Coordinates of C-alpha atoms and ligand atoms in Angstrom, one line a residue:
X1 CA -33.0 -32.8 25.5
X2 CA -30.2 -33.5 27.6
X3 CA -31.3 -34.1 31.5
X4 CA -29.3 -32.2 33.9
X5 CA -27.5 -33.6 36.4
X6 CA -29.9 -34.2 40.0
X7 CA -26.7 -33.1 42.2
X8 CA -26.2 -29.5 43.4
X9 CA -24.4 -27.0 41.2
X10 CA -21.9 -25.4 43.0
X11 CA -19.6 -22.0 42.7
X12 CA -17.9 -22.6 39.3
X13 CA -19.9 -24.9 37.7
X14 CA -20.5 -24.3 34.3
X15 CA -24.1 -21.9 33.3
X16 CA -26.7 -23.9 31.8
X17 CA -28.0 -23.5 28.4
X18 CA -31.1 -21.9 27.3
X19 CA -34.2 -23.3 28.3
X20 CA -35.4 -25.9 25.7
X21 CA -38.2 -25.4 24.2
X22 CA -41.2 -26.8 25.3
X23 CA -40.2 -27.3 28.9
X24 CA -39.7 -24.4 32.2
X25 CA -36.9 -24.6 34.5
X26 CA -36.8 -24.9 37.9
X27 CA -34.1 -23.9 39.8
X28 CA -34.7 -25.8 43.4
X29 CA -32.7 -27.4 46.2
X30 CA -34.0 -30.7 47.4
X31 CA -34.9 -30.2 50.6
X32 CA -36.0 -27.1 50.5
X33 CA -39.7 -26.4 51.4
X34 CA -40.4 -23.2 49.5
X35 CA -39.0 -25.1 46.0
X36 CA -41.5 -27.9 46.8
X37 CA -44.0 -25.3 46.6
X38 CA -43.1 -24.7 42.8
X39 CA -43.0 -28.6 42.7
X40 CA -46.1 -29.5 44.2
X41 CA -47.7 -27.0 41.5
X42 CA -45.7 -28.3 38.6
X43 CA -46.4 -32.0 39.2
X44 CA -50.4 -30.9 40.5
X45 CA -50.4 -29.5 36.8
X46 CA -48.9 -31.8 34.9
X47 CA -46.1 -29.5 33.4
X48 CA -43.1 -30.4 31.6
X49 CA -40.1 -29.3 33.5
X50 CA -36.8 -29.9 34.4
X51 CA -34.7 -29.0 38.1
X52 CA -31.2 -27.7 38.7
X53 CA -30.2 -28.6 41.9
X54 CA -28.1 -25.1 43.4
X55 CA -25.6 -25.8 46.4
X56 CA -27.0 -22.7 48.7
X57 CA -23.7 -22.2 50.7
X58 CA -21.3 -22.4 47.6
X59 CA -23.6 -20.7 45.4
X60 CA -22.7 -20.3 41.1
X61 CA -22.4 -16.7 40.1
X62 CA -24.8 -16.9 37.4
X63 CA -27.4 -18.4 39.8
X64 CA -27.4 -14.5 41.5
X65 CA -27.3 -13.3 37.9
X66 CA -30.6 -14.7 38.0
X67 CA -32.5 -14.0 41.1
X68 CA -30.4 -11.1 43.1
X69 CA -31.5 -12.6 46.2
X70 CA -29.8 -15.7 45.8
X71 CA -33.0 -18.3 46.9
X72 CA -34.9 -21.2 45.7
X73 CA -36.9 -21.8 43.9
X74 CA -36.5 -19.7 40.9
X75 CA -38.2 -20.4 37.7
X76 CA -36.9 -19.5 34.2
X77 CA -39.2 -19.7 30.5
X78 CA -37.9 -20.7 27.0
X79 CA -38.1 -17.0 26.3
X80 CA -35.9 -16.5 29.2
X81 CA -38.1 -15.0 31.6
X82 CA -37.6 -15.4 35.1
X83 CA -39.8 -15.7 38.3
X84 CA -38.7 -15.8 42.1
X85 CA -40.4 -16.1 45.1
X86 CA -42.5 -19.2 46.0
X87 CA -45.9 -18.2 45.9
X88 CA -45.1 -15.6 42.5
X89 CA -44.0 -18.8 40.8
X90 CA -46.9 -21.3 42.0
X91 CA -49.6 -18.3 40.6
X92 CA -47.6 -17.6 37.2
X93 CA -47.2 -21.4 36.9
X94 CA -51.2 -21.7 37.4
X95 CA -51.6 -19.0 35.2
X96 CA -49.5 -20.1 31.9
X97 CA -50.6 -23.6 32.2
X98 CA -54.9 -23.9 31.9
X99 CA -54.6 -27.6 32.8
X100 CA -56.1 -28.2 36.2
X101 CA -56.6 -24.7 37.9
X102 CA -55.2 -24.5 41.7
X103 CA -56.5 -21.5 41.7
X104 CA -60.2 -20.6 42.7
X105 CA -61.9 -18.5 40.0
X106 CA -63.8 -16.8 42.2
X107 CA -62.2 -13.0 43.6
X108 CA -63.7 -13.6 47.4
X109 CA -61.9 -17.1 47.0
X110 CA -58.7 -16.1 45.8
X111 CA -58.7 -13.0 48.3
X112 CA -59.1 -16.2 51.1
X113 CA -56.4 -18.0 50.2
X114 CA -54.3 -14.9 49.7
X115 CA -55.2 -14.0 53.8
X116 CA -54.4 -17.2 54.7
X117 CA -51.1 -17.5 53.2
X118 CA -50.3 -14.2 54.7
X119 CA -51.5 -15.4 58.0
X120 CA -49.0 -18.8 57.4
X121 CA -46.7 -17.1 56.3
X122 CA -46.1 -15.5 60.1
X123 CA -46.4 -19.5 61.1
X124 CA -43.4 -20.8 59.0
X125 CA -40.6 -18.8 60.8
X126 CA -41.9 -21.3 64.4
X127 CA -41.0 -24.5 62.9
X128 CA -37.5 -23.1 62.9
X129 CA -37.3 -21.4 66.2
X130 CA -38.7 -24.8 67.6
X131 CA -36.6 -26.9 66.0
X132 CA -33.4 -25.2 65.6
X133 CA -33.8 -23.9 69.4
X134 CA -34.5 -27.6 70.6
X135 CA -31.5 -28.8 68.6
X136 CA -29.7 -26.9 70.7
X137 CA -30.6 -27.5 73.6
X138 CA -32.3 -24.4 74.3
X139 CA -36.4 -24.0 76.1
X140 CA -38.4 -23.4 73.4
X141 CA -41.5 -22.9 75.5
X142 CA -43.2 -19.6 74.9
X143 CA -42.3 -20.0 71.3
X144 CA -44.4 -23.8 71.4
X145 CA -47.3 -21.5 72.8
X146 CA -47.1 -18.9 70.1
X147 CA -46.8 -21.5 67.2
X148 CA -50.0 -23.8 68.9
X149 CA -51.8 -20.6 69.0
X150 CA -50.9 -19.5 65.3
X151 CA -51.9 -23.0 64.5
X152 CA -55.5 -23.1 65.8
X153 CA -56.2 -20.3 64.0
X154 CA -55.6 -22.7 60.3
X155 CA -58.0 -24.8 62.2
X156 CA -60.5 -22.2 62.4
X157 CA -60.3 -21.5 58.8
X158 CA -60.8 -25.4 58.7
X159 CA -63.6 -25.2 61.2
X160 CA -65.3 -22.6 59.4
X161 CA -65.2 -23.4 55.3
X162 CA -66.4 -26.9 56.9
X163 CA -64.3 -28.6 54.7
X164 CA -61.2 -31.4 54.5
X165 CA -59.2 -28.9 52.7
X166 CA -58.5 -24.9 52.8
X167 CA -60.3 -24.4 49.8
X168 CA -62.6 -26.8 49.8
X169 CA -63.4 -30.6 49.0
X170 CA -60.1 -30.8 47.0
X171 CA -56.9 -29.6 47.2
X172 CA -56.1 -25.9 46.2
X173 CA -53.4 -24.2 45.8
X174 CA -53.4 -22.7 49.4
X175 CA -53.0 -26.3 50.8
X176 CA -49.9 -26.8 48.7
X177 CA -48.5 -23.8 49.8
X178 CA -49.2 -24.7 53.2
X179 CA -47.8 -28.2 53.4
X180 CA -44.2 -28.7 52.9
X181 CA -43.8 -27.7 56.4
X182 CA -46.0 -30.3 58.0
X183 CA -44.4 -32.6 56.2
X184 CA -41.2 -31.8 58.4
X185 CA -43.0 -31.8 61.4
X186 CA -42.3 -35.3 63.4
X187 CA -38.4 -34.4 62.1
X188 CA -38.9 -30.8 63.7
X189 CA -39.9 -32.4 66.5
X190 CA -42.9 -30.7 66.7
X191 CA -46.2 -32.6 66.2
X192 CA -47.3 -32.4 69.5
X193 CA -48.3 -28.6 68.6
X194 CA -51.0 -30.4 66.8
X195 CA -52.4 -32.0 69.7
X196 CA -55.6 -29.2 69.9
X197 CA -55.7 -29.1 66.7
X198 CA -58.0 -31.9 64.9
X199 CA -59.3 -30.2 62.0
X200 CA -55.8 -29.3 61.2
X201 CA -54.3 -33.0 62.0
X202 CA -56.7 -34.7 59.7
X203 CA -55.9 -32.0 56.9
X204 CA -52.1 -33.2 57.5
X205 CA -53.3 -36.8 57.0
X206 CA -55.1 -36.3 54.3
X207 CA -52.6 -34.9 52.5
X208 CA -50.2 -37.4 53.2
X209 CA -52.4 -39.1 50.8
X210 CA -52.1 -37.2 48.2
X211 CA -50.5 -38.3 44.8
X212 CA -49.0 -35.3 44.0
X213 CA -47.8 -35.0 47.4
X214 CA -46.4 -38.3 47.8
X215 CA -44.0 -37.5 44.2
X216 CA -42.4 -35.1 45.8
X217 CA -42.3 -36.3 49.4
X218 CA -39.1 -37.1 51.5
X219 CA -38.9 -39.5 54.5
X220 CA -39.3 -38.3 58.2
X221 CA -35.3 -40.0 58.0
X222 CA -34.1 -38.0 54.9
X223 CA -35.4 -35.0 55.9
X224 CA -33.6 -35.5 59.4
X225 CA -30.6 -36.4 57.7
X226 CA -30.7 -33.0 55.5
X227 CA -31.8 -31.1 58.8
X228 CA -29.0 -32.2 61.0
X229 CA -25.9 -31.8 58.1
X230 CA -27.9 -28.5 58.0
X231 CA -27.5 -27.8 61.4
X232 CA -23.8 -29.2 61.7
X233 CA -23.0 -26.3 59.1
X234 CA -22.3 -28.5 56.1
X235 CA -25.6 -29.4 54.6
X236 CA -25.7 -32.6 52.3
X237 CA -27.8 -31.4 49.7
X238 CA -26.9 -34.3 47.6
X239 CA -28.4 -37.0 50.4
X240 CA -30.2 -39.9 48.6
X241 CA -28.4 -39.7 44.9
Ligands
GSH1 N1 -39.3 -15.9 50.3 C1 -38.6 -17.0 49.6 C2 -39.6 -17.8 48.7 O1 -40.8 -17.9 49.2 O2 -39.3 -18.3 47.6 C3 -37.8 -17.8 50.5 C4 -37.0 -18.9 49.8 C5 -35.9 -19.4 50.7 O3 -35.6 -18.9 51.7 N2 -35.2 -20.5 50.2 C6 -34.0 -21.0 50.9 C7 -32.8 -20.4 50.2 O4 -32.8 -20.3 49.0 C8 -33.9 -22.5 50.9 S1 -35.1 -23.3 51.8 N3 -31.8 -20.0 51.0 C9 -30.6 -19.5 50.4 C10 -30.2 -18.2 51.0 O5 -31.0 -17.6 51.6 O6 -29.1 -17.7 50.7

C-alpha cells in the first residue's frame, strides 16, 4: 500500500486510486474540527485508515465529484461507497466496525446523545462569531452572553447524568463529537465562557487526557498558527509537515 502524501491536494492534482482493500479513506483537512470528528472515531476504534489532505480554497475537481458540497471530512469504502457529513460518518464508522462501540445500545441513550448534538450543534457557530469578531476588532459581547448561556445548558446535561462524561463514566461518542472545539478554545480566545461552567471545565480536562484525544490533538500554537493564515485569507493547511 502506497501512503499518500500528508500535504493538501490542490486543484489539479492527480485523483487517487481505488481504495485498497482492507483499509477506508478519509478525506480530511488538518485543522479542521468536523474531520477530527471522523478521526477521533477512527483512532477510538482502532480502524485501519488512511487521510488525504484536500486544500479547501483550491479545491480538486474530483474532490466535488465526491461530496457535492465540497466539505471535510468525507469518507470513501473499498467498494467505493461514500459518506459525508461529520456525525453520518462517526455513526456508519461505529456501525461497520463492532470493535469498541461509541455508541450506546440502548434507544433512550442514543435518542440523548442525538438531542444533545442537536442542541451543540446551535453552540458551534459562537466559537466563530467570538473569535473571528474579536480578531477583528469587533464587541463581541451579547454573542459571549449567548454562547455562556448555550454552554451551561452542556453542564446541565453534565449535572444531571451525574457523570464525568456525556454518556456516562467513559467516553461516548457524543463527547467526541463535542470536543474538537474546546480544544480550540484558549486559541479562540474564549475560555473564560467557561468560567460558570465546572461540570463542563472538568469534562474539557478530562478529555485532555484522553489517549485518543491526545493522537489527534494540535497545540494551542498550531492551531493559532492555522487560525490566523485562516483569517489572513491564505490558510496554511500544510503548517507542521
Ligand atoms: N456539516 C459539515 C460536517 O459536519 O461534516 C461541516 C463540515 C465543514 O464545514 N468543513 C469545513 C469545510 O470543508 C472545514 S472545517 N469547508 C470547505 C467549504 O465549505 O467549502
Amino acid at each position: 500500500i502506497m501512503t499518500p502524501s500528508p500535504k493538501c491536494h490542490g486543484k489539479g492534482s492527480p485523483a487517487p486510486g481505488p481504495v485498497p482493500n482492507g483499509v477506508i479513506r478519509l478525506y480530511s483537512m488538518r485543522f479542521c474540527p468536523f474531520a477530527q470528528r471522523t478521526r477521533l472515531v477512527l483512532i477510538a476504534k482502532g480502524v485501519k485508515h488512511e487521510i488525504i489532505n484536500i486544500n479547501l480554497k483550491d479545491k480538486p475537481d474530483w474532490f466535488l465529484g465526491k461530496n457535492p458540497f465540497g466539505t471535510v471530512p468525507v469518507l470513501e469504502t473499498s467498494s467505493g461507497q461514500v459518506i459525508y457529513e461529520s456525525p453520518i460518518t462517526c455513526e456508519f464508522l461505529d456501525e461497520v466496525y463492532p470493535e469498541k462501540q461509541l455508541c450506546p445500545s440502548d434507544p433512550f441513550e442514543r435518542a440523548q446523545q442525538k438531542m444533545l448534538l442537536d442542541l451543540y450543534s446551535k453552540v458551534i457557530p459562537y466559537f466563530y462569531k467570538i473569535s473571528m469578531g474579536k480578531k477583528r476588532g469587533e464587541d463581541v459581547a451579547a454573542f459571549e452572553v449567548e454562547f455562556t448561556e448555550k454552554l451551561s445548558l452542556l453542564n446541565e446535561a453534565l449535572a444531571k447524568k451525574k457523570s464525568k462524561y456525556f454518556g456516562g463514566d467513559s467516553v461516548t461518542m457524543i463527547d467526541y463529537l463535542i470536543w474538537p472545539w474546546f480544544e480550540r478554545a484558549e486559541m479562540m480566545r474564549l475560555k473564560h465562557c467557561l468560567a460558570n461552567t465546572p461540570l463542563l471545565s472538568k469534562w474539557v480536562e478530562c478529555m485532555f487526557e484522553d489517549p485518543v484525544v491526545k493522537a489527534t490533538m494540535f497545540s494551542t500554537e498550531d492551531h493559532k498558527v492555522f487560525f490566523d493564515s485562516y483569517m489572513d485569507g491564505s490558510p496554511n493547511y500544510d503548517h507542521g509537515l
